[in-house]
Backbone as a ProteinNet text record, in pm:
[ID]
protein_1_A
[PRIMARY]
MTTKPIDVPTTAPPEDPAHSPPSAPHPAKEPAAARVTVRGAATSARRLSVPRSVRRASGPVGLVLAWFLASTTGVLPESVLASPVDVVGQAVELTRSGELPGAVAASGRRAATGFLIGAAVALSLSLLAGLFRLGEDVIDSSMGMFRAIPWVGLIPLFIVWFGIDETPKIALVALGVTYPLYFNIYGGIRSTDAQLVEAARMMGLGRLGLIRYVILPSALPGALVGLRYALSTAWLALVFAEQVNADAGLGYLMSNAQQYFRTDIIVLCLAVYALLGLTCDFAVRVLSRRLLRWRAGFEGEA
[TERTIARY]
-11129	-11066.4	-10974.3	-10986.4	-10913.3	-10800.9	-10688.9	-10571.7	-10551.4	-10513.3	-10490.8	-10343.9	-10328	-10190.3	-10106.9	-9983.6	-9887.5	-9822.3	-9840.4	-9769.9	-9610.9	-9533.2	-9382.1	-9331.6	-9269	-9223	-9127.2	-9139.9	-9058	-8943	-8933.7	-8814.1	-8701	-8575.1	-8462.5	-8440.8	-8406.8	-8382.1	-8255.3	-8254.4	-8134.6	-8002.4	-7900	-7777.9	-7706.3	-7645.8	-7568.4	-7433.3	-7394.5	-7266.9	-7149	-7161.7	-7047.5	-7026.4	-7140.6	-7140.8	-7158.4	-7162.2	-7181.8	-7059.7	-7064.3	-6946	-6880.9	-6748.7	-6677.4	-6714	-6735.7	-6766.8	-6625.9	-6638.8	-6518.2	-6480.4	-6356.6	-6326.3	-6335.7	-6380	-6389.3	-6275.6	-6214.1	-6097.8	-6145.6	-6062.8	-6099.9	-6062.9	-6164.2	-6140.6	-6081.7	-5970.2	-5888	-5973.5	-6000.8	-6070.9	-6004.4	-6071.4	-6008.8	-5932.5	-5980.6	-5909.5	-5774.5	-5756.3	-5628.5	-5523.9	-5567.6	-5481.8	-5441.7	-5533.8	-5506.6	-5403.8	-5420	-5329.2	-5190.8	-5169.3	-5035.3	-4972.1	-5043.4	-4990.8	-4943.3	-5030.6	-4995.9	-4871.8	-4855.7	-4741.2	-4610.4	-4627.6	-4508.1	-4480.2	-4581.1	-4554.4	-4485.7	-4541.1	-4480.4	-4332.3	-4301	-4168	-4087	-4132.7	-4050.8	-4026.8	-4120.7	-4105.7	-4001.8	-3999.1	-3912.1	-3787.5	-3743.9	-3611.5	-3512.8	-3399.1	-3299.5	-3213.6	-3186.7	-3107.8	-2968.7	-2920.9	-2782.6	-2675	-2686.6	-2582.2	-2572.8	-2692.6	-2697.6	-2631.6	-2663.4	-2607.8	-2458.3	-2404.5	-2260.4	-2186.1	-2249.1	-2186.8	-2196.7	-2282.4	-2293.2	-2173.8	-2098	-1975.9	-1868.6	-1822.5	-1728.4	-1788.5	-1913.2	-1961.4	-1963.7	-1992.5	-1993.9	-1850	-1755.3	-1610.9	-1568.9	-1602.2	-1569.1	-1632.7	-1760.4	-1835.6	-1772.1	-1728.7	-1672.3	-1535.8	-1459.5	-1325.1	-1359.7	-1463.4	-1495.7	-1530.7	-1609.6	-1651.5	-1533.8	-1447.1	-1336	-1233.7	-1220.1	-1131	-1196.6	-1328.7	-1396.6	-1394.2	-1415.7	-1433.1	-1286.4	-1179.6	-1051.5	-1008.3	-1081.7	-1039.8	-924.1	-928	-817.7	-730.7	-626.3	-545.7	-497.1	-481.3	-437.3	-292.1	-207.4	-80	-72.6	-167.8	-177.6	-248.4	-358.2	-423	-502.9	-490.2	-558.8	-708.2	-797.3	-937.5	-977.3	-1088.8	-1139.9	-1153.3	-1191.3	-1196.1	-1064	-951.7	-817.3	-779.7	-813.6	-778.3	-849.4	-975.1	-1053.8	-992	-957	-893.5	-759.6	-678.6	-560.9	-582.1	-688.9	-725.8	-766.3	-840.1	-881.2	-754.6	-674.4	-550.3	-467.6	-431.3	-341.2	-400.5	-526.4	-596.9	-586.9	-607.3	-603.4	-455.9	-359.8	-220	-169.5	-250.3	-217.8	-114.9	-82.3	14.9	-51.1	-177.9	-244	-282.7	-333.1	-362.2	-231.7	-121.6	4.5	52.4	35.2	85.5	-6	-127.9	-224.8	-183.9	-160.3	-118	16.1	105.7	236.3	215.2	142.5	116.2	41.2	-55.5	-139.8	-63.3	38	115.7	197.8	251.7	344.1	258	131.5	56.9	9.8	-34.9	-81.7	25.9	153.5	256	290.5	309.7	336.4	230.5	107.3	-5	-4.1	18.6	13.2	121.2	251.4	357.9	327.3	281.1	254.2	138.6	43.4	-77.4	-36.4	54.3	92.5	182.5	265.3	354.3	257.9	175.5	84.2	-2.9	-54.5	-145.4	-68.9	56.1	131.5	169.9	219.6	263.5	140.1	26.6	-88.2	-146.8	-141.1	-184.5	-87.5	35.1	130.1	112.5	108.9	101.1	-40.3	-143.4	-277.2	-312.5	-261.6	-310.2	-217.9	-93.5	4.6	68.9	83.7	138.7	286.4	355.7	503.7	510.1	417.5	434	408.8	304.5	279.5	404.4	473	587.5	697.1	716.1	835.2	796.6	666.7	643.5	578.7	476.6	400.8	481.5	572.9	653.8	736.2	792.3	883.9	798.6	671.5	589	554.4	522.8	495.6	620.8	734.4	850.2	875.7	865.6	884.1	771.9	650.7	534.6	571.4	649.8	679	780.1	842.7	929.2	859.9	868.5	800.3	847.5	749.5	794.9	839.5	802.7	841	986.6	1031.1	1171.9	1267.9	1217.5	1308.1	1340.3	1290.7	1317.2	1471.7	1549.8	1696.8	1757.3	1717.1	1770.5	1734.1	1610.1	1569.4	1647.8	1684	1758.1	1898.5	1957.8	2081.3	2085.1	1973.8	1960	1924.1	1823.7	1767.2	1796.2	1872	1888.8	1778	1774.3	1665.6	1578.9	1560.7	1476.5	1327.4	1263	1123.4	1117.8	1229	1228	1195.7	1274.9	1241.6	1098.1	1036.5	899.6	806.3	823.8	732.6	754.9	879.1	907.1	842.3	835	776.9	627.1	565.4	417.9	391.4	468.1	447.5	460.5	562.1	576.7	457.8	420.9	292	168.1	159.2	35.3	54.3	166.5	180.8	121.5	151.3	115.4	-41.8	-113.9	-261.2	-322.6	-285.4	-344.3	-306.7	-179.7	-123.9	-208.4	-209.6	-276.5	-421.5	-493	-637.6	-666.5	-599.5	-616.2	-579.3	-473.9	-423.4	-536.2	-572.5	-682.3	-813.5	-845.5	-977.6	-968.6	-840.1	-830.2	-834.8	-766.8	-769.4	-897.6	-979.3	-1121.3	-1219.7	-1184.8	-1283.3	-1335.4	-1461	-1524.1	-1476.4	-1417.3	-1365.4	-1473.2	-1593.4	-1705.8	-1739.2	-1735.9	-1761.9	-1658.4	-1540.6	-1429.5	-1454	-1483	-1501.9	-1617.1	-1728.2	-1844.9	-1810.9	-1730.1	-1683.5	-1602.4	-1516.1	-1440.3	-1522.3	-1624.1	-1717.4	-1790.8	-1812.4	-1890	-1796.5	-1671.7	-1579.5	-1496.2	-1495.8	-1410.6	-1268.2	-1184.8	-1043.2	-985.7	-848.4	-780.2	-806.9	-799.5	-826.7	-971.4	-1064.1	-1202.5	-1231.5	-1171.9	-1190.2	-1138.9	-1021.4	-973.4	-1054.4	-1108.8	-1181.9	-1322.2	-1394.1	-1532.5	-1564.8	-1468.3	-1496.6	-1399.6	-1262.7	-1168.7	-1163.6	-1152.4	-1135.3	-1268.4	-1381.5	-1503.8	-1516.5	-1471.4	-1475.7	-1373.9	-1266.4	-1159.4	-1188.4	-1292.6	-1317.4	-1356.6	-1442.2	-1467.7	-1349.1	-1261	-1136.8	-1053.4	-1039.7	-960.7	-1003.4	-1136.1	-1185.7	-1167	-1175.1	-1136.3	-986.2	-899.8	-756.7	-740.2	-813	-797.9	-832	-925.8	-959.7	-842.6	-793.2	-678.4	-554.4	-538.4	-419.9	-426.8	-541	-548.9	-527.8	-585.9	-562.4	-409.3	-342.4	-212.4	-120.2	-160.1	-79.8	-73.5	-189.1	-184.5	-105.8	-110.9	-42.4	107.9	150.6	291	344.3	259.3	299.7	323.2	255.8	278.5	417.8	465.8	612.1	706.6	671.7	763.6	795.9	692.8	718.3	785.4	823.6	912.3	1046.5	1091.2	1228.8	1261.8	1319.4	1372.9	1264.9	1145.8	1041.3	1051	1043.1	1039.4	899.1	805.6	672.7	579.7	446.4	349	306	215.5	154	250.2	345.3	444.9	548.1	568.3	653.2	596.8	467	392.7	393.4	377	378.4	514.1	616.1	760.3	779.9	745.7	764.1	687.7	555.8	470.1	521.8	585.6	635	748.8	836.5	936.6	889.7	774.2	718.1	609.1	576	473.4	338	314.7	185.6	92.3	24.3	-63.1	-187.8	-221.9	-330.2	-301.6	-171.9	-131.2	-114.8	-60.7	-46	-178	-276.3	-406.3	-472.7	-451.5	-511.3	-448.9	-324.9	-260.3	-315.7	-331	-380.1	-533.2	-607.4	-747.2	-752.5	-660.9	-653.6	-620.6	-523	-498	-610.7	-690.3	-804.1	-913	-929.1	-1036.8	-993.6	-872.4	-829	-847.3	-810.8	-835.6	-980.9	-1065.1	-1209.1	-1266.7	-1220.5	-1270.2	-1235	-1107.5	-1071.2	-1156.5	-1178	-1256	-1407.9	-1457.5	-1594.6	-1603.3	-1497.6	-1495.3	-1485.2	-1414	-1407.8	-1538.9	-1602.4	-1737	-1840.3	-1834.8	-1923.3	-1887.4	-1757.4	-1714.9	-1759.3	-1754.9	-1784.6	-1937.5	-2020.4	-2160	-2191.7	-2121.8	-2143.3	-2094.1	-1972.3	-1910.6	-1967.4	-2020	-2067.3	-2221.3	-2300.8	-2441.2	-2491.6	-2410.5	-2441.4	-2430	-2370.1	-2343.8	-2439.8	-2518.2	-2605.8	-2528.7	-2513.5	-2437.4	-2516.8	-2478.5	-2540.3	-2504.7	-2602.9	-2588.5	-2611.4	-2626	-2650.4	-2801.5	-2828.2	-2965.8	-3016.9	-3148.2	-3194.9	-3187.8
811.2	713.9	785.4	761.9	838.1	732.3	788.7	720	758.5	657.6	687.7	725.5	826.4	870.4	774.3	757	658.8	724.8	670.7	722.5	691.1	806.9	785.1	789.1	687.8	689	801.5	862.4	975.8	937.4	815.4	766.3	728.1	767.6	722.6	584.2	516.4	366.9	332.8	220.8	183.3	185.8	236.9	254.9	121	108.6	-6	4.8	-85.7	-69.3	-60.9	-132.1	-125.8	7.3	81.8	211.5	334.5	313.5	419.6	501	630	716.8	688.5	704.9	672.8	769.8	720.6	804.4	843.7	943.2	989.2	878.3	850.3	740.3	782.9	699.4	727	660.3	729.7	675.7	554.6	451.4	323.5	348.3	304	310.6	189.9	201.4	94.2	43	-94.6	-140.6	-111.9	-86.1	-49.1	-167.2	-304.7	-410.9	-427	-383.8	-384.2	-297.6	-178.3	-79.9	-140.6	-189.4	-245.4	-356.1	-444.7	-555.7	-507.6	-405.7	-350.4	-295	-220.9	-166.7	-275.3	-379.6	-486.5	-559.6	-576.5	-648.4	-559	-423.7	-342.3	-342.8	-337.1	-348.2	-472.2	-588.7	-716.7	-719.4	-660.8	-664.1	-581.7	-465.8	-394.1	-463.5	-542.6	-612.8	-728	-789.1	-899.3	-863.8	-738.2	-696.9	-695	-747.3	-764.6	-625.5	-571.5	-448.7	-470.1	-365.4	-372.6	-400	-353	-372.8	-529.4	-596.4	-747.2	-813.4	-762	-838.1	-810.7	-697.5	-667	-754.4	-780.6	-852.7	-1004.6	-1041	-1190.3	-1267.5	-1194.2	-1258.7	-1279.6	-1174.7	-1204.6	-1300.1	-1286.5	-1381	-1522.4	-1548.3	-1672.8	-1731.7	-1648.8	-1701.1	-1743.6	-1658.4	-1689.8	-1817.1	-1832.5	-1957.7	-2081.1	-2066.7	-2179.6	-2214.7	-2108.4	-2129.8	-2201.3	-2162.6	-2217.1	-2364.4	-2402.9	-2539.2	-2626	-2571.2	-2648.4	-2672.6	-2566.3	-2592.6	-2699	-2686.5	-2774.1	-2917	-2943.7	-3081	-3145.3	-3064.1	-3119.4	-3107.8	-3054.6	-3040	-2946.5	-2843.3	-2747.4	-2766.5	-2827.1	-2848.6	-2720.2	-2730.4	-2612	-2569.8	-2665	-2636.6	-2547.6	-2571.7	-2487.1	-2351.6	-2342.9	-2221	-2241.1	-2148.6	-2147.4	-2119.3	-2179.6	-2158.4	-2012.4	-1968.7	-1826.5	-1818.3	-1927.1	-1910.8	-1876.8	-1932.6	-1913.8	-1770.5	-1721.7	-1583.3	-1482.6	-1512.3	-1418.6	-1419.3	-1538	-1547.3	-1472.1	-1484.1	-1403.4	-1252.3	-1210.7	-1071.1	-1024.8	-1093.3	-1046.5	-1053.2	-1149.2	-1153.4	-1037.8	-1009.3	-911.2	-765.2	-752.4	-633.5	-594.7	-701.8	-685	-636.7	-706.2	-672.6	-544.5	-478	-351.3	-361	-487.2	-500.3	-475.1	-519	-488.8	-350.7	-281.4	-130.6	-55	-88.1	-16.5	-40.1	-166.2	-199.3	-120.3	-117	-44.5	95.3	153.7	302.5	328.9	247.3	264.9	238.9	148.3	129.9	242.7	302.1	408.2	534.8	562	673.6	666.4	551.4	543.2	556.7	495.2	499.5	645	715.8	849	946.9	935.7	1022.3	1002.7	871.8	840.6	890	870.5	909.6	1061.6	1133	1278.8	1332.8	1275	1309.5	1279.5	1148.9	1109.9	1181.5	1215.4	1292.2	1432.8	1500.2	1627.2	1635	1530.5	1516.9	1503.7	1400.8	1363.7	1474.9	1558.3	1660	1770.2	1804.8	1914.5	1859.4	1743.9	1696.9	1690.2	1639	1622.6	1762.9	1863.7	1987.5	2059.2	2046.5	2099.3	2026.3	1903.3	1828.1	1834.8	1859.6	1862.5	2001.3	2104.6	2234.7	2307.4	2263.2	2323.6	2218.9	2249.6	2159.9	2135.3	2244.4	2229.8	2128.9	2136.1	2039.9	1893.7	1879.1	1750.5	1693.5	1775.4	1724	1684.8	1756.8	1728.3	1619.6	1621.8	1528.4	1400.5	1402.1	1283.6	1160.7	1195	1090	1025.1	1105.8	1059.6	978	1017.2	940	803.2	814.5	682.2	585.8	638.4	555.6	498.6	578.8	536.6	439.4	459.5	365	222.8	200.1	69.7	-11.1	64.8	11	-43.8	-166.1	-216.1	-137.3	-67.6	8.1	-76.4	-206.1	-295	-327.6	-338.5	-361.8	-250.8	-144	-25.5	-40.2	-129.3	-139.9	-151.6	-233.6	-233	-93.6	-31	99.6	203.1	193	291.2	263.9	136	113.6	169.4	163	224.8	371	428.2	581	626.3	565	622.7	539.9	431.6	353.9	245.7	208.9	106.4	162.1	293.1	347.4	371.2	466.1	492.8	559.4	622.9	689.4	595.5	485.4	403.8	355.3	318	276.8	384.4	507.3	615.3	644.3	638.9	667.5	561.9	437.3	340.8	358.8	393.2	419.2	542.1	648.2	768.4	738.7	654.6	619.2	534.2	444.3	367	455.8	556.4	645.5	746.6	777.4	885.6	844.6	725.1	697.4	686.3	618.3	615.3	751.3	831.1	967.5	1055	1048.6	1131.2	1108.1	974.4	944.2	966.3	949.9	975	1115.2	1201.3	1337.8	1397.3	1352.5	1404.8	1364.2	1245.8	1203.1	1270.6	1296.9	1375.7	1521.4	1590.2	1722.9	1721.3	1629.1	1615.4	1575.9	1514.6	1475.9	1568.1	1693.7	1801.9	1840.9	1857.5	1884	2019.3	2016.7	2133.4	2242.9	2191.4	2290.7	2362.3	2294.7	2354.4	2461.4	2422.9	2523.9	2647.1	2624.9	2736.6	2817	2762.1	2839.3	2921	2869.7	2949.9	3063.7	3044.2	3161.4	3266.8	3221	3327.2	3403.2	3335.5	3407	3507.2	3507.4	3596.2	3548.3	3408.9	3352.5	3360.5	3401.7	3404.7	3268.5	3262.1	3133.4	3079.3	3146.7	3093.2	3057.7	3136	3100.8	2982.9	2967.4	2848.6	2714.6	2723.3	2619.5	2580.1	2692.9	2662.8	2608.8	2673.5	2640.1	2533.9	2500.7	2411.4	2289	2314.9	2208.5	2122.8	2179.7	2101.6	2029.1	2081.6	2003.8	1878.8	1902.8	1802.4	1685.9	1725.4	1625.6	1558.7	1600.7	1545.6	1402.2	1352.9	1201.4	1126.8	1166.3	1086.5	1100	1210.1	1225	1136.2	1128.3	1042.4	891.8	853.1	713.7	687.4	785.6	771.1	773.4	842.3	835.8	707.2	638.1	496.2	409	414	322.9	362	491.2	535.1	484.5	483.9	447.3	281.4	208.3	67.6	34.9	113.4	93	124.7	225.6	264.1	162.5	88	-26.7	-148	-174.1	-271.6	-242.3	-112.6	-84.3	-92	-62.2	-76.9	-226.5	-315.9	-458.6	-497.2	-444.3	-467.3	-383.1	-267.2	-167.2	-220.8	-267.8	-312.3	-443.7	-501.7	-620.2	-576.4	-448	-409.5	-356.2	-440.8	-407.2	-316.7	-372.1	-290.9	-342.4	-239.4	-279.9	-251.2	-213.1	-183.8	-195.4	-218.1	-219.7	-355.2	-364.6	-490.7	-581.2	-518.6	-606.7	-665.2	-597.2	-650.5	-763.4	-757.4	-885.2	-1000	-967.3	-1078.3	-1140.4	-1063.4	-1116.1	-1205.4	-1170.3	-1253.8	-1375.1	-1364.4	-1482.6	-1583.2	-1535.9	-1613.1	-1708.3	-1651.8	-1726.7	-1844.5	-1831.8	-1942	-2008.7	-1994.7	-2055.8	-2029	-1908.9	-1873.1	-1821.2	-1909.6	-1863	-1788.5	-1803.5	-1729.4	-1581.2	-1545.4	-1406.3	-1342.5	-1422.6	-1377.2	-1341.8	-1432.3	-1405.7	-1287.8	-1268.5	-1166	-1026.1	-1024.6	-895.5	-867.4	-978.2	-957.9	-918.4	-965	-918.5	-769.4	-727.5	-584.7	-494	-539	-458.4	-446.3	-557.8	-556	-462.2	-467.8	-379.7	-238.1	-194	-67.6	-15.4	-96.8	-58.3	-34.4	-136.1	-131.4	1.2	37.9	164.1	279.5	287.9	398	398.8	292	282.4	330.6	294.8	328.4	485.5	539.1	684.4	764.9	712.3	772.2	760	651.6	638.8	730.4	755.9	853.5	1001.1	1017.3	1150.8	1177.5	1071.6	1079	1111.7	1054.2	1076.1	1222.8	1279.2	1417.1	1516.5	1484.8	1586.7	1581.7	1467.5	1459.6	1445.9	1526	1529.2	1599.9	1693	1757.4	1677.3	1567.2	1485.4	1361.6	1347.1	1240.7	1131.3	1018.3	903.1	777	681.5	551.9	469.3	422.6	355.8	206	153.7	4.1	-25.2	-145.2	-189	-253	-238	-288.7	-445.2
-5029.2	-4952.1	-4846.6	-4733.5	-4622.9	-4572.5	-4539.2	-4478.9	-4330.3	-4263.1	-4119.8	-4097.1	-4026	-3999.7	-3921.7	-3960.7	-3888.9	-3780.7	-3669	-3547.2	-3558.9	-3554.5	-3543.8	-3406.5	-3368.6	-3234.2	-3193.6	-3082.9	-3050.2	-2965	-2930.3	-2846.6	-2941.1	-2908.5	-2994	-2991.6	-3100.8	-3105.2	-3017.5	-2974.5	-2887.5	-2965.2	-2907.8	-2984	-2991.4	-3105	-3135.7	-3061	-2991.4	-2917.8	-3008.9	-3124.9	-3222.4	-3286.7	-3303.9	-3379.3	-3287.7	-3155.4	-3059.1	-3049.9	-3038.8	-3022.5	-2886.7	-2883.9	-2760.5	-2656	-2538.4	-2430.9	-2356.1	-2279.4	-2200.5	-2094.4	-2085.4	-1997.4	-1851.7	-1773.7	-1628.5	-1555.1	-1460.4	-1390.3	-1309.6	-1324.1	-1251	-1107.8	-1027.5	-876.4	-822.3	-748.3	-697.3	-580.1	-567.7	-453.1	-325.1	-220.7	-99.7	-41.9	-71.6	-21	-72.4	-208.6	-270	-198.6	-165	-95.2	35.8	116.3	241.3	239.3	130.5	115.2	93.9	4.5	-28.4	102.6	176.8	298.1	396.9	406.1	490.9	455.7	321.5	264.8	298.9	282.9	308.4	461.6	545.2	680.3	725.5	670.9	710.1	660.6	540.1	485.2	572.7	624.9	722.5	845.8	895.3	1018	1000.7	887.4	866.6	835.7	797.9	762.2	880.2	854.2	956.6	964.1	1077	1085.6	1029.9	974.4	907	1003.7	1123.7	1230.6	1266.3	1261.8	1293.9	1170.2	1047.3	931.5	924.3	962.9	952.2	1064.3	1173.9	1281	1267.4	1169.7	1157.9	1102.9	1020.9	969.2	1079.2	1153.3	1260.9	1362.1	1402.6	1502.7	1457.3	1322.3	1268.2	1268.6	1236.1	1232.5	1384.1	1477.8	1610.9	1665.2	1622.1	1656.9	1595.1	1463.7	1408.7	1463.9	1506.8	1572.2	1707	1788.6	1899.9	1891.7	1797.2	1773.9	1732.6	1638.1	1595.7	1714	1809.4	1927.9	2019.4	2037.2	2139.2	2086.8	1961.9	1911.5	1888.8	1906.6	1872.9	1733.9	1646.1	1503.4	1491.9	1573.3	1581	1711	1704.4	1836.3	1891.2	2026	2107.3	2080	2026.2	1987.4	1864.8	1782.1	1653.4	1688.8	1749.5	1772	1897.1	1996.6	2117.5	2099.2	2189.3	2183.1	2208.6	2175.2	2212.1	2359	2433.8	2578.2	2643.4	2595.1	2642.3	2608.5	2488.1	2449.7	2536.6	2569.9	2655.5	2791.4	2839.9	2974.7	2987.2	2878.5	2884.7	2873.8	2803.1	2798.6	2932.5	3009	3144.5	3234.8	3230	3317.5	3286.6	3150.5	3128.6	3149.4	3136.9	3170.6	3319	3398.3	3547.2	3592.2	3525.8	3561.9	3498.7	3414.9	3355.6	3237.1	3201.8	3089.6	2946.7	2931.8	2800.3	2789.1	2884.6	2861.2	2829.8	2895.7	2876.6	2733.1	2689.4	2543	2450.4	2470.6	2377.7	2369.8	2488.2	2499.1	2415.9	2436.2	2370	2222.7	2165.2	2027.4	1976.7	2047.7	2012.4	1992.3	2077.3	2066.1	1934.7	1912.4	1785.3	1667.2	1670.6	1549.1	1516.2	1631.4	1616.2	1561.5	1624.3	1584.6	1441	1401.9	1260.7	1161.8	1196.4	1120.5	1101	1194.1	1181.9	1100	1107.8	1031.9	873.2	857.6	717.2	659.4	733	680.5	645.8	724.7	689.3	562.5	545.1	423.1	304.6	324.2	204.5	160	265.2	223.4	147.5	199.7	138.3	-7.1	-32.6	-156.8	-257.3	-203	-298.2	-336	-254.6	-288.1	-397.5	-376.6	-469.6	-605.9	-605.1	-733.5	-800.1	-717.6	-779.2	-823.1	-765.4	-793	-899.8	-913.8	-996.4	-1089.6	-1213.4	-1317.6	-1291.7	-1233.4	-1204.7	-1088	-989.1	-880.2	-921.6	-1018	-1078.2	-1146.9	-1223.1	-1301.5	-1198.2	-1092.9	-1005.8	-898.5	-851.8	-737.4	-779.2	-871.1	-888.6	-949.3	-1036.8	-1092.1	-976.9	-900	-786.8	-689.3	-660	-564	-626.1	-758.1	-832.7	-822.3	-837.7	-822.7	-683.1	-584.3	-448.1	-405.1	-461.8	-422	-460.1	-561	-605	-514.6	-426.7	-331.2	-215.6	-170.9	-53.6	70.5	143.8	252.1	372.2	379.7	478.3	460.7	335.6	305.2	343.1	380.6	424.8	575.6	649.9	793.4	813.9	746.8	773.7	742.8	635.3	611.3	717.6	776	880.1	1002.7	1034.4	1144.5	1134.2	1010.7	991.6	1006.1	958.6	956.2	1105.4	1171.1	1289	1417.9	1403.5	1527.8	1551.8	1671.4	1712.2	1814.9	1829	1932.2	1862.6	1908.5	1854.9	1709.9	1677.4	1548.6	1423.6	1411.8	1292.2	1291.3	1402.5	1411.7	1373.2	1414.2	1374.1	1222.3	1177.7	1035.9	942.9	986.1	905.7	896.2	1006.6	1004.9	917.3	936.6	849.4	694.2	671.2	530.8	472	558.5	506.5	492.4	570.2	558.6	440.7	401.7	311.8	177	128.5	-4.4	-40.7	44.7	14.4	19.4	126.3	127	20.1	-28	-138.7	-262.1	-303	-435.6	-426.9	-314.2	-320.1	-310.9	-243.3	-251	-385.5	-435.3	-570.6	-679.4	-676.1	-765.7	-752.1	-624.1	-602.5	-654.8	-646.6	-691.4	-850.8	-913.3	-1051.5	-1120.1	-1042.7	-1079.9	-1078.7	-1039.5	-1032.5	-1172.1	-1188.7	-1309.7	-1362.2	-1488.6	-1544.4	-1577.9	-1607.2	-1642.1	-1516.4	-1402.5	-1278.2	-1233.1	-1271.4	-1241.2	-1329.1	-1455.7	-1554.3	-1506.9	-1463.6	-1422	-1291.1	-1209	-1084.2	-1125	-1226.8	-1269.9	-1332.1	-1408.9	-1472.8	-1374.5	-1252.6	-1146.7	-1065.9	-1093.7	-1030.4	-912.5	-898.6	-793	-828.7	-729	-749.2	-733.3	-725.6	-709.6	-574.5	-467.7	-331.8	-322.3	-368	-360.3	-436.9	-559.6	-637	-563.5	-498.5	-421.6	-307.1	-236.9	-113.3	-146.5	-238.6	-263.4	-371.1	-456.4	-569.6	-563.6	-565.6	-583.8	-450.9	-335.7	-211	-180.2	-190.6	-180.8	-277.2	-404.1	-495.3	-456.9	-389.1	-365.6	-227	-146.4	-24.3	-16.1	-110.8	-102.4	-124.6	-222.9	-240.4	-113.8	-53	67.7	185.6	200.4	305.1	277.3	151.8	116.8	138	113.7	139.4	283.5	359	510.4	568.2	516.3	559.8	525.3	414.1	371.7	462.1	485.5	561.5	706.3	769	909.2	909.7	820.9	826.6	797	703.2	676.7	799.3	882	995.3	1097.1	1123.9	1216.8	1155.2	1024.1	957.5	967.3	943	951.4	1095	1195.6	1331.9	1368	1315.1	1343.5	1307.4	1183	1145.8	1221.6	1256.7	1318.7	1467.8	1534.2	1669.6	1685	1575.9	1589.4	1587.9	1579.6	1581.7	1719.6	1798.4	1932.7	2010.8	2025.9	2095.1	2243.3	2331.5	2477.1	2538.2	2459.2	2505.7	2375.2	2404.2	2288	2258.1	2167.1	2132.2	2060.4	1980.3	1914.6	2014.4	2120.5	2216.5	2292.6	2324.8	2370.7	2276.6	2147.8	2047.7	2043.7	2046.1	2033	2154.7	2270.6	2384.5	2385.2	2334.7	2319.9	2221.8	2111	2004.6	2066.2	2154.9	2204.7	2287.4	2351.8	2442.6	2373.4	2247.6	2172.2	2231.1	2285.6	2345.8	2233.9	2170.9	2067.9	2116.3	2244.1	2294.7	2304.3	2346	2361.1	2212.1	2125.2	1985.1	1927.7	1941	1878.1	1955.9	2085.4	2155.5	2100.5	2075.5	2018.5	1885.1	1790.9	1663.4	1673.5	1766.1	1789.8	1819.3	1917.6	1961.4	1838.1	1762.2	1634.9	1546.9	1531.8	1442	1501.4	1630.2	1691.5	1686.9	1702.6	1695.9	1546.4	1450.4	1312.2	1278.4	1331.3	1302.2	1366.7	1489.4	1553.9	1471.8	1418.6	1339.9	1215	1144.4	1024.9	1049.5	1160.3	1201.8	1223.6	1277.8	1298.2	1171.4	1074.2	942.3	861.9	883.9	819.3	872	1007.2	1060.5	1017.9	1012.9	960.8	821.7	737	597.8	575.7	667.3	656.9	684.4	787	827.8	725.8	670.7	581.4	438	406.7	266.8	257	352	337.8	220	161.1	44	-80.9	-76.6	-195.1	-199.9	-302.8	-314.1	-387	-318.1	-370.1	-366.6	-441.6	-444.8	-318.9	-250.3	-121.3	-123.7	-252.3	-265.9	-267.9	-324.5	-341.7	-203.5	-180	-55.2	-49.9
[MASK]
++++++++++++++++++++++++++++++++++++++++++++++++++++++++++++++++++++++++++++++++++++++++++++++++++++++++++++++++++++++++++++++++++++++++++++++++++++++++++++++++++++++++++++++++++++++++++++++++++++++++++++++++++++++++++++++++++++++++++++++++++++++++++++++++++++++++++++++++++++++++++++++++++++++++++++++

């Protein structure tokens, strides 16, 4: 009896997906349409973004527009506050007569002189108190005590000491500038990282090199913040100082306008003070960007 050989299939059976060995994963390819869509969304977002300069100007422009509408509709009477049109008209008239430029020049000289004196005093005292413990013990407590005294309340005493000429006005501005600069520079010096100071000493830096390359750069951000405060305080102090027997300046214009109830001139002088302060603040912001390029800081969310 003969048997027929059984043919064994040579092809492998189909693999069961449940028991098949895992294969190497292949990177998923992102559809081209998805990439195009993302770029288009980013481009449209950039196109719809409003410039920061426009956003920063929207607040003041909105206030002036509300002021104009209130004056035009009669909600804000002219006896209470003049309209923006009247203020602009007075600005043009006083500029043509030369009275407004002369007042701005006189006030600018007082503010600049008082600021330079106050800045020199504040820088000297903050360096002594920040770099030396003996200076801190002698100076810092005294500055904290004098800071609690309202500098505007010292006007009668300044008049007794210096008379009614330019000296008390400049002294009041210098006093108002000294405090914010001193405390910010002193705080910047004392906030220097102690480990950074120790590393600089291990590298062989002496006292002068340590102050120049480590301590003063660390104190620079605080000093610039104090500079912004000091400039705004200088113009604020000048408003009070020029009320003391002034014969020129923006305060002199405001005093004369007060006697005749000229709210348009009063508002004009206040607007000029604000513009001068805003210009100084903008200059310090530009200076800060240039001097602090090496320092990576948080600039706010988009």
